[in-house]
PDB file of C-alpha atoms in Angstrom:
ATOM      1  CA  MET A  28      41.717  90.098 110.590  1.00  0.00           C
ATOM      2  CA  ARG A  29      41.100  90.445 114.485  1.00  0.00           C
ATOM      3  CA  TYR A  30      37.739  89.875 116.073  1.00  0.00           C
ATOM      4  CA  GLN A  31      37.530  93.530 116.773  1.00  0.00           C
ATOM      5  CA  ASP A  32      38.338  94.635 113.390  1.00  0.00           C
ATOM      6  CA  GLN A  33      35.818  92.237 112.119  1.00  0.00           C
ATOM      7  CA  LEU A  34      32.994  93.488 114.388  1.00  0.00           C
ATOM      8  CA  PHE A  35      33.878  97.309 113.038  1.00  0.00           C
ATOM      9  CA  GLN A  36      33.464  95.903 109.663  1.00  0.00           C
ATOM     10  CA  GLN A  37      30.322  94.198 110.113  1.00  0.00           C
ATOM     11  CA  ARG A  38      28.810  97.340 111.598  1.00  0.00           C
ATOM     12  CA  GLU A  39      29.848  99.838 109.136  1.00  0.00           C
ATOM     13  CA  THR A  40      28.449  97.206 106.577  1.00  0.00           C
ATOM     14  CA  ALA A  41      25.366  97.389 108.519  1.00  0.00           C
ATOM     15  CA  LEU A  42      25.441 101.430 108.702  1.00  0.00           C
ATOM     16  CA  LEU A  43      25.569 101.652 105.021  1.00  0.00           C
ATOM     17  CA  GLU A  44      22.533  99.423 103.987  1.00  0.00           C
ATOM     18  CA  ALA A  45      20.600 101.066 106.641  1.00  0.00           C
ATOM     19  CA  ALA A  46      21.263 104.539 105.309  1.00  0.00           C
ATOM     20  CA  ARG A  47      20.569 102.939 101.451  1.00  0.00           C
ATOM     21  CA  GLN A  48      17.098 101.754 102.952  1.00  0.00           C
ATOM     22  CA  LEU A  49      16.667 105.094 104.589  1.00  0.00           C
ATOM     23  CA  PHE A  50      17.464 107.237 101.819  1.00  0.00           C
ATOM     24  CA  GLN A  51      15.220 105.072  99.470  1.00  0.00           C
ATOM     25  CA  SER A  52      12.152 106.204 101.697  1.00  0.00           C
ATOM     26  CA  GLN A  53      13.036 109.600 102.707  1.00  0.00           C
ATOM     27  CA  SER A  54      14.738 112.552 101.200  1.00  0.00           C
ATOM     28  CA  TRP A  55      18.287 113.764 102.181  1.00  0.00           C
ATOM     29  CA  ASP A  56      17.253 116.316 104.776  1.00  0.00           C
ATOM     30  CA  ARG A  57      14.885 114.077 106.386  1.00  0.00           C
ATOM     31  CA  VAL A  58      17.287 111.380 107.164  1.00  0.00           C
ATOM     32  CA  THR A  59      19.636 111.631 110.477  1.00  0.00           C
ATOM     33  CA  ILE A  60      21.917 110.073 111.869  1.00  0.00           C
ATOM     34  CA  ALA A  61      19.857 108.985 114.927  1.00  0.00           C
ATOM     35  CA  GLU A  62      17.499 107.361 112.570  1.00  0.00           C
ATOM     36  CA  VAL A  63      20.535 105.382 110.994  1.00  0.00           C
ATOM     37  CA  ALA A  64      21.530 104.166 114.585  1.00  0.00           C
ATOM     38  CA  ARG A  65      17.850 102.855 115.559  1.00  0.00           C
ATOM     39  CA  GLN A  66      17.471 101.115 112.231  1.00  0.00           C
ATOM     40  CA  THR A  67      20.587  98.877 112.682  1.00  0.00           C
ATOM     41  CA  GLY A  68      20.302  98.881 116.487  1.00  0.00           C
ATOM     42  CA  ILE A  69      23.655 100.925 117.288  1.00  0.00           C
ATOM     43  CA  GLY A  70      24.109 103.636 119.424  1.00  0.00           C
ATOM     44  CA  LYS A  71      24.219 106.986 118.040  1.00  0.00           C
ATOM     45  CA  GLY A  72      27.471 107.754 119.548  1.00  0.00           C
ATOM     46  CA  THR A  73      29.053 104.128 118.022  1.00  0.00           C
ATOM     47  CA  VAL A  74      27.730 105.586 114.290  1.00  0.00           C
ATOM     48  CA  TYR A  75      30.235 108.686 114.475  1.00  0.00           C
ATOM     49  CA  LYS A  76      33.370 106.442 115.128  1.00  0.00           C
ATOM     50  CA  HIS A  77      32.744 105.383 111.809  1.00  0.00           C
ATOM     51  CA  PHE A  78      31.447 108.482 110.014  1.00  0.00           C
ATOM     52  CA  PRO A  79      32.098 111.837 111.263  1.00  0.00           C
ATOM     53  CA  SER A  80      28.824 113.364 110.089  1.00  0.00           C
ATOM     54  CA  LYS A  81      25.648 112.501 108.007  1.00  0.00           C
ATOM     55  CA  GLU A  82      27.563 113.802 104.818  1.00  0.00           C
ATOM     56  CA  ALA A  83      30.235 111.377 105.731  1.00  0.00           C
ATOM     57  CA  LEU A  84      28.049 108.446 105.175  1.00  0.00           C
ATOM     58  CA  PHE A  85      26.117 109.835 102.450  1.00  0.00           C
ATOM     59  CA  ALA A  86      29.910 110.326 100.358  1.00  0.00           C
ATOM     60  CA  ARG A  87      30.726 106.935 101.435  1.00  0.00           C
ATOM     61  CA  LEU A  88      27.619 105.069  99.766  1.00  0.00           C
ATOM     62  CA  VAL A  89      28.573 107.091  96.345  1.00  0.00           C
ATOM     63  CA  LEU A  90      32.205 106.261  96.938  1.00  0.00           C
ATOM     64  CA  ASP A  91      32.022 102.315  97.322  1.00  0.00           C
ATOM     65  CA  ARG A  92      29.122 101.913  94.688  1.00  0.00           C
ATOM     66  CA  SER A  93      31.039 104.620  91.938  1.00  0.00           C
ATOM     67  CA  ARG A  94      34.451 102.262  92.515  1.00  0.00           C
ATOM     68  CA  MET A  95      32.405  99.273  91.676  1.00  0.00           C
ATOM     69  CA  HIS A  96      31.058 100.887  88.712  1.00  0.00           C
ATOM     70  CA  LEU A  97      34.516 102.072  87.670  1.00  0.00           C
ATOM     71  CA  ILE A  98      36.105  98.563  87.748  1.00  0.00           C
ATOM     72  CA  GLU A  99      33.388  96.963  85.354  1.00  0.00           C
ATOM     73  CA  LEU A 100      33.835  99.619  83.097  1.00  0.00           C
ATOM     74  CA  GLN A 101      37.707  99.488  83.237  1.00  0.00           C
ATOM     75  CA  THR A 102      37.513  95.884  82.332  1.00  0.00           C
ATOM     76  CA  LEU A 103      34.606  96.628  79.657  1.00  0.00           C
ATOM     77  CA  SER A 104      37.369  99.028  77.984  1.00  0.00           C
ATOM     78  CA  HIS A 105      39.529  96.225  77.234  1.00  0.00           C
ATOM     79  CA  SER A 106      36.839  94.223  75.728  1.00  0.00           C
ATOM     80  CA  ALA A 107      36.873  95.683  71.647  1.00  0.00           C
ATOM     81  CA  PRO A 108      38.748  98.084  69.918  1.00  0.00           C
ATOM     82  CA  ALA A 109      38.993 101.415  71.186  1.00  0.00           C
ATOM     83  CA  PRO A 110      36.098 102.981  69.279  1.00  0.00           C
ATOM     84  CA  GLU A 111      33.652 100.154  70.125  1.00  0.00           C
ATOM     85  CA  ALA A 112      34.861 100.077  73.697  1.00  0.00           C
ATOM     86  CA  MET A 113      34.148 103.547  74.055  1.00  0.00           C
ATOM     87  CA  ARG A 114      30.527 103.029  73.225  1.00  0.00           C
ATOM     88  CA  ARG A 115      29.953 100.263  75.281  1.00  0.00           C
ATOM     89  CA  MET A 116      31.590 102.004  78.416  1.00  0.00           C
ATOM     90  CA  ILE A 117      28.919 104.857  77.750  1.00  0.00           C
ATOM     91  CA  ARG A 118      26.013 102.601  77.382  1.00  0.00           C
ATOM     92  CA  ARG A 119      27.383 100.277  80.449  1.00  0.00           C
ATOM     93  CA  ALA A 120      27.776 103.795  82.396  1.00  0.00           C
ATOM     94  CA  PHE A 121      23.872 104.537  81.701  1.00  0.00           C
ATOM     95  CA  GLU A 122      22.726 100.893  82.653  1.00  0.00           C
ATOM     96  CA  GLN A 123      24.551 100.947  85.728  1.00  0.00           C
ATOM     97  CA  LEU A 124      22.848 104.103  87.026  1.00  0.00           C
ATOM     98  CA  LEU A 125      19.476 103.203  85.623  1.00  0.00           C
ATOM     99  CA  ALA A 126      19.943  99.604  87.744  1.00  0.00           C
ATOM    100  CA  ASP A 127      20.399 101.820  90.654  1.00  0.00           C
ATOM    101  CA  PRO A 128      18.743 104.820  90.682  1.00  0.00           C
ATOM    102  CA  LEU A 129      19.361 105.817  94.091  1.00  0.00           C
ATOM    103  CA  GLN A 130      22.896 106.125  93.188  1.00  0.00           C
ATOM    104  CA  ALA A 131      21.784 108.250  90.431  1.00  0.00           C
ATOM    105  CA  GLN A 132      20.031 110.312  92.887  1.00  0.00           C
ATOM    106  CA  LEU A 133      22.938 110.278  95.570  1.00  0.00           C
ATOM    107  CA  CYS A 134      25.603 111.371  92.903  1.00  0.00           C
ATOM    108  CA  LEU A 135      24.075 114.397  91.955  1.00  0.00           C
ATOM    109  CA  HIS A 136      23.414 115.361  95.319  1.00  0.00           C
ATOM    110  CA  CYS A 137      27.258 115.020  96.225  1.00  0.00           C
ATOM    111  CA  ASP A 138      28.151 117.015  93.177  1.00  0.00           C
ATOM    112  CA  ARG A 139      26.554 119.918  94.869  1.00  0.00           C
ATOM    113  CA  PRO A 140      29.044 122.763  96.044  1.00  0.00           C
ATOM    114  CA  ALA A 141      27.089 123.164  99.533  1.00  0.00           C
ATOM    115  CA  PHE A 142      27.324 119.376  99.898  1.00  0.00           C
ATOM    116  CA  GLN A 143      30.947 119.224  99.084  1.00  0.00           C
ATOM    117  CA  GLU A 144      31.761 122.447 101.621  1.00  0.00           C
ATOM    118  CA  ARG A 145      30.649 120.687 104.147  1.00  0.00           C
ATOM    119  CA  LEU A 146      32.108 117.511 103.675  1.00  0.00           C
ATOM    120  CA  GLU A 147      35.426 116.480 105.288  1.00  0.00           C
ATOM    121  CA  PRO A 148      38.701 117.102 103.290  1.00  0.00           C
ATOM    122  CA  PRO A 149      39.757 113.618 103.562  1.00  0.00           C
ATOM    123  CA  TYR A 150      36.345 112.525 101.615  1.00  0.00           C
ATOM    124  CA  ARG A 151      36.508 115.586  99.066  1.00  0.00           C
ATOM    125  CA  GLU A 152      39.811 114.025  98.219  1.00  0.00           C
ATOM    126  CA  GLN A 153      38.612 110.728  97.568  1.00  0.00           C
ATOM    127  CA  PHE A 154      35.927 112.324  95.312  1.00  0.00           C
ATOM    128  CA  LEU A 155      38.750 114.122  93.384  1.00  0.00           C
ATOM    129  CA  GLU A 156      40.924 110.929  93.054  1.00  0.00           C
ATOM    130  CA  LEU A 157      37.872 108.965  91.875  1.00  0.00           C
ATOM    131  CA  GLU A 158      37.081 111.452  89.293  1.00  0.00           C
ATOM    132  CA  ALA A 159      40.587 111.293  88.130  1.00  0.00           C
ATOM    133  CA  GLU A 160      40.725 107.965  87.667  1.00  0.00           C
ATOM    134  CA  TYR A 161      37.170 107.987  85.346  1.00  0.00           C
ATOM    135  CA  MET A 162      39.003 111.197  83.642  1.00  0.00           C
ATOM    136  CA  ALA A 163      42.122 108.709  82.865  1.00  0.00           C
ATOM    137  CA  LEU A 164      39.801 106.259  81.941  1.00  0.00           C
ATOM    138  CA  PHE A 165      38.038 107.998  79.215  1.00  0.00           C
ATOM    139  CA  SER A 166      41.334 110.062  78.038  1.00  0.00           C
ATOM    140  CA  GLU A 167      42.936 106.958  77.248  1.00  0.00           C
ATOM    141  CA  LEU A 168      39.938 105.615  75.582  1.00  0.00           C
ATOM    142  CA  LEU A 169      39.600 109.097  73.697  1.00  0.00           C
ATOM    143  CA  GLN A 170      43.538 109.020  72.897  1.00  0.00           C
ATOM    144  CA  ASN A 171      43.158 105.318  71.431  1.00  0.00           C
ATOM    145  CA  SER A 172      39.780 105.954  69.424  1.00  0.00           C
ATOM    146  CA  PHE A 173      41.256 109.258  67.493  1.00  0.00           C
ATOM    147  CA  ALA A 174      45.200 107.931  67.643  1.00  0.00           C
ATOM    148  CA  GLY A 175      45.493 109.235  64.264  1.00  0.00           C
ATOM    149  CA  LEU A 176      44.141 112.900  65.082  1.00  0.00           C
ATOM    150  CA  GLN A 177      46.902 112.817  68.272  1.00  0.00           C
ATOM    151  CA  LEU A 178      44.905 114.627  70.711  1.00  0.00           C
ATOM    152  CA  SER A 179      46.686 116.091  73.231  1.00  0.00           C
ATOM    153  CA  ASP A 180      45.600 116.098  76.963  1.00  0.00           C
ATOM    154  CA  GLU A 181      44.283 119.725  77.009  1.00  0.00           C
ATOM    155  CA  HIS A 182      41.742 118.294  73.833  1.00  0.00           C
ATOM    156  CA  CYS A 183      40.669 115.469  75.340  1.00  0.00           C
ATOM    157  CA  GLN A 184      39.654 117.933  78.678  1.00  0.00           C
ATOM    158  CA  HIS A 185      37.535 119.660  76.230  1.00  0.00           C
ATOM    159  CA  LEU A 186      35.665 116.626  74.775  1.00  0.00           C
ATOM    160  CA  LEU A 187      35.342 115.004  78.129  1.00  0.00           C
ATOM    161  CA  TRP A 188      33.335 117.923  79.085  1.00  0.00           C
ATOM    162  CA  GLY A 189      30.615 117.442  76.881  1.00  0.00           C
ATOM    163  CA  VAL A 190      30.571 113.841  77.526  1.00  0.00           C
ATOM    164  CA  GLU A 191      30.205 114.658  81.284  1.00  0.00           C
ATOM    165  CA  ALA A 192      27.450 117.369  80.844  1.00  0.00           C
ATOM    166  CA  CYS A 193      25.570 114.450  78.589  1.00  0.00           C
ATOM    167  CA  ILE A 194      26.041 111.616  81.770  1.00  0.00           C
ATOM    168  CA  ASN A 195      25.012 114.296  84.285  1.00  0.00           C
ATOM    169  CA  GLY A 196      21.727 114.944  81.874  1.00  0.00           C
ATOM    170  CA  VAL A 197      20.995 110.889  82.016  1.00  0.00           C
ATOM    171  CA  MET A 198      21.771 110.667  85.641  1.00  0.00           C
ATOM    172  CA  THR A 199      18.859 113.735  86.246  1.00  0.00           C
ATOM    173  CA  ARG A 200      16.493 111.778  84.050  1.00  0.00           C
ATOM    174  CA  ILE A 201      16.734 108.653  85.995  1.00  0.00           C
ATOM    175  CA  ALA A 202      17.066 110.323  89.106  1.00  0.00           C
ATOM    176  CA  SER A 203      13.138 111.924  88.040  1.00  0.00           C
ATOM    177  CA  GLY A 204      12.036 108.753  87.316  1.00  0.00           C
ATOM    178  CA  GLY A 205      12.245 108.480  83.355  1.00  0.00           C
ATOM    179  CA  PHE A 206       9.621 109.735  80.407  1.00  0.00           C
ATOM    180  CA  GLU A 207       6.025 108.347  81.616  1.00  0.00           C
ATOM    181  CA  HIS A 208       4.676 111.642  82.152  1.00  0.00           C
ATOM    182  CA  TRP A 209       5.699 112.876  78.744  1.00  0.00           C
ATOM    183  CA  ALA A 210       2.927 113.129  75.972  1.00  0.00           C
ATOM    184  CA  ASP A 211       5.377 110.900  73.680  1.00  0.00           C
ATOM    185  CA  PRO A 212       7.431 108.842  76.126  1.00  0.00           C
ATOM    186  CA  ILE A 213      10.777 106.934  75.038  1.00  0.00           C
ATOM    187  CA  ALA A 214      11.781 103.348  76.777  1.00  0.00           C
ATOM    188  CA  PHE A 215      15.024 103.741  78.437  1.00  0.00           C
ATOM    189  CA  ASP A 216      16.864 101.694  76.255  1.00  0.00           C
ATOM    190  CA  ALA A 217      15.938 103.360  72.900  1.00  0.00           C
ATOM    191  CA  TYR A 218      16.752 106.782  74.778  1.00  0.00           C
ATOM    192  CA  PHE A 219      20.771 105.395  75.962  1.00  0.00           C
ATOM    193  CA  GLU A 220      21.013 104.564  72.402  1.00  0.00           C
ATOM    194  CA  ARG A 221      20.234 107.824  71.218  1.00  0.00           C
ATOM    195  CA  VAL A 222      22.464 109.734  73.784  1.00  0.00           C
ATOM    196  CA  THR A 223      25.413 107.605  72.811  1.00  0.00           C
ATOM    197  CA  ASP A 224      25.007 108.175  69.502  1.00  0.00           C
ATOM    198  CA  PHE A 225      24.666 111.725  69.947  1.00  0.00           C
ATOM    199  CA  ILE A 226      27.794 111.325  72.283  1.00  0.00           C
ATOM    200  CA  ILE A 227      30.170 109.672  69.764  1.00  0.00           C
ATOM    201  CA  ALA A 228      28.915 111.623  67.090  1.00  0.00           C
ATOM    202  CA  GLY A 229      29.657 115.322  69.173  1.00  0.00           C
ATOM    203  CA  LEU A 230      33.065 113.565  69.961  1.00  0.00           C
ATOM    204  CA  HIS A 231      33.977 113.033  66.488  1.00  0.00           C
ATOM    205  CA  GLY A 232      32.874 116.297  65.002  1.00  0.00           C
ATOM    206  CA  GLN A 233      34.439 118.545  68.270  1.00  0.00           C
ATOM    207  CA  ALA A 234      37.772 116.424  67.611  1.00  0.00           C
ATOM    208  CA  ALA A 235      38.113 117.507  64.411  1.00  0.00           C
ATOM    209  CA  ALA A 236      37.157 120.841  65.328  1.00  0.00           C
ATOM    210  CA  LEU A 237      39.667 121.378  68.164  1.00  0.00           C
ATOM    211  CA  LEU A 238      42.339 120.123  65.761  1.00  0.00           C
ATOM    212  CA  ALA A 239      41.172 122.395  63.033  1.00  0.00           C
ATOM    213  CA  ALA A 240      41.479 125.600  65.373  1.00  0.00           C
ATOM    214  CA  ALA A 241      44.661 124.304  66.699  1.00  0.00           C
ATOM    215  CA  ALA A 242      46.527 124.338  63.498  1.00  0.00           C
ATOM    216  CA  THR A 243      44.804 127.749  62.458  1.00  0.00           C
ATOM    217  CA  ASN A 244      46.325 128.931  65.442  1.00  0.00           C
ATOM    218  CA  GLU A 245      49.597 127.888  64.538  1.00  0.00           C
TER     219      GLU A 245
END
């Protein structure tokens, strides 16, 4: 790699790390590109050579960490027979978010329509590609877990909407700080186990219901 390219990468890494630190101590709307530049000792104009907007910088934080998480889940998907691998993947996805609550907050923010509307097209496309990879991974596991039911792609899509809703709920709970303010608090580990049980039971029930409805309509 050329020296200039190495410097470019080092600056970009420094900018991303500075942004993470700032987002951990301040809300999204209060952090500015100027603050990120000051934090790293890099000129504001140079920041825009790496990221065209604050939204792009924000998105890059989410995309990079999400890709790392996806690689781990892809490996985990081959660690056991499909039904058990599905359970392990769901639990691990929760643990990944708990280990990095900022990622949960960033993901929720990036999912807002207003944020996506402001985001440059190349970054929006990356989010769509990443979502497709996650969907493909879970769809493959669903097909293998319910091989005897012969689920169609449309069936898998219906089932994954429910899984997504549960994962978003867990993400919101992690981002909000947990259960300490509840009258009857629950530890995250026990919470993850119960939600995972709920998802697995829901998948079984809904898969059977979808196929029954399809048979009735034939």
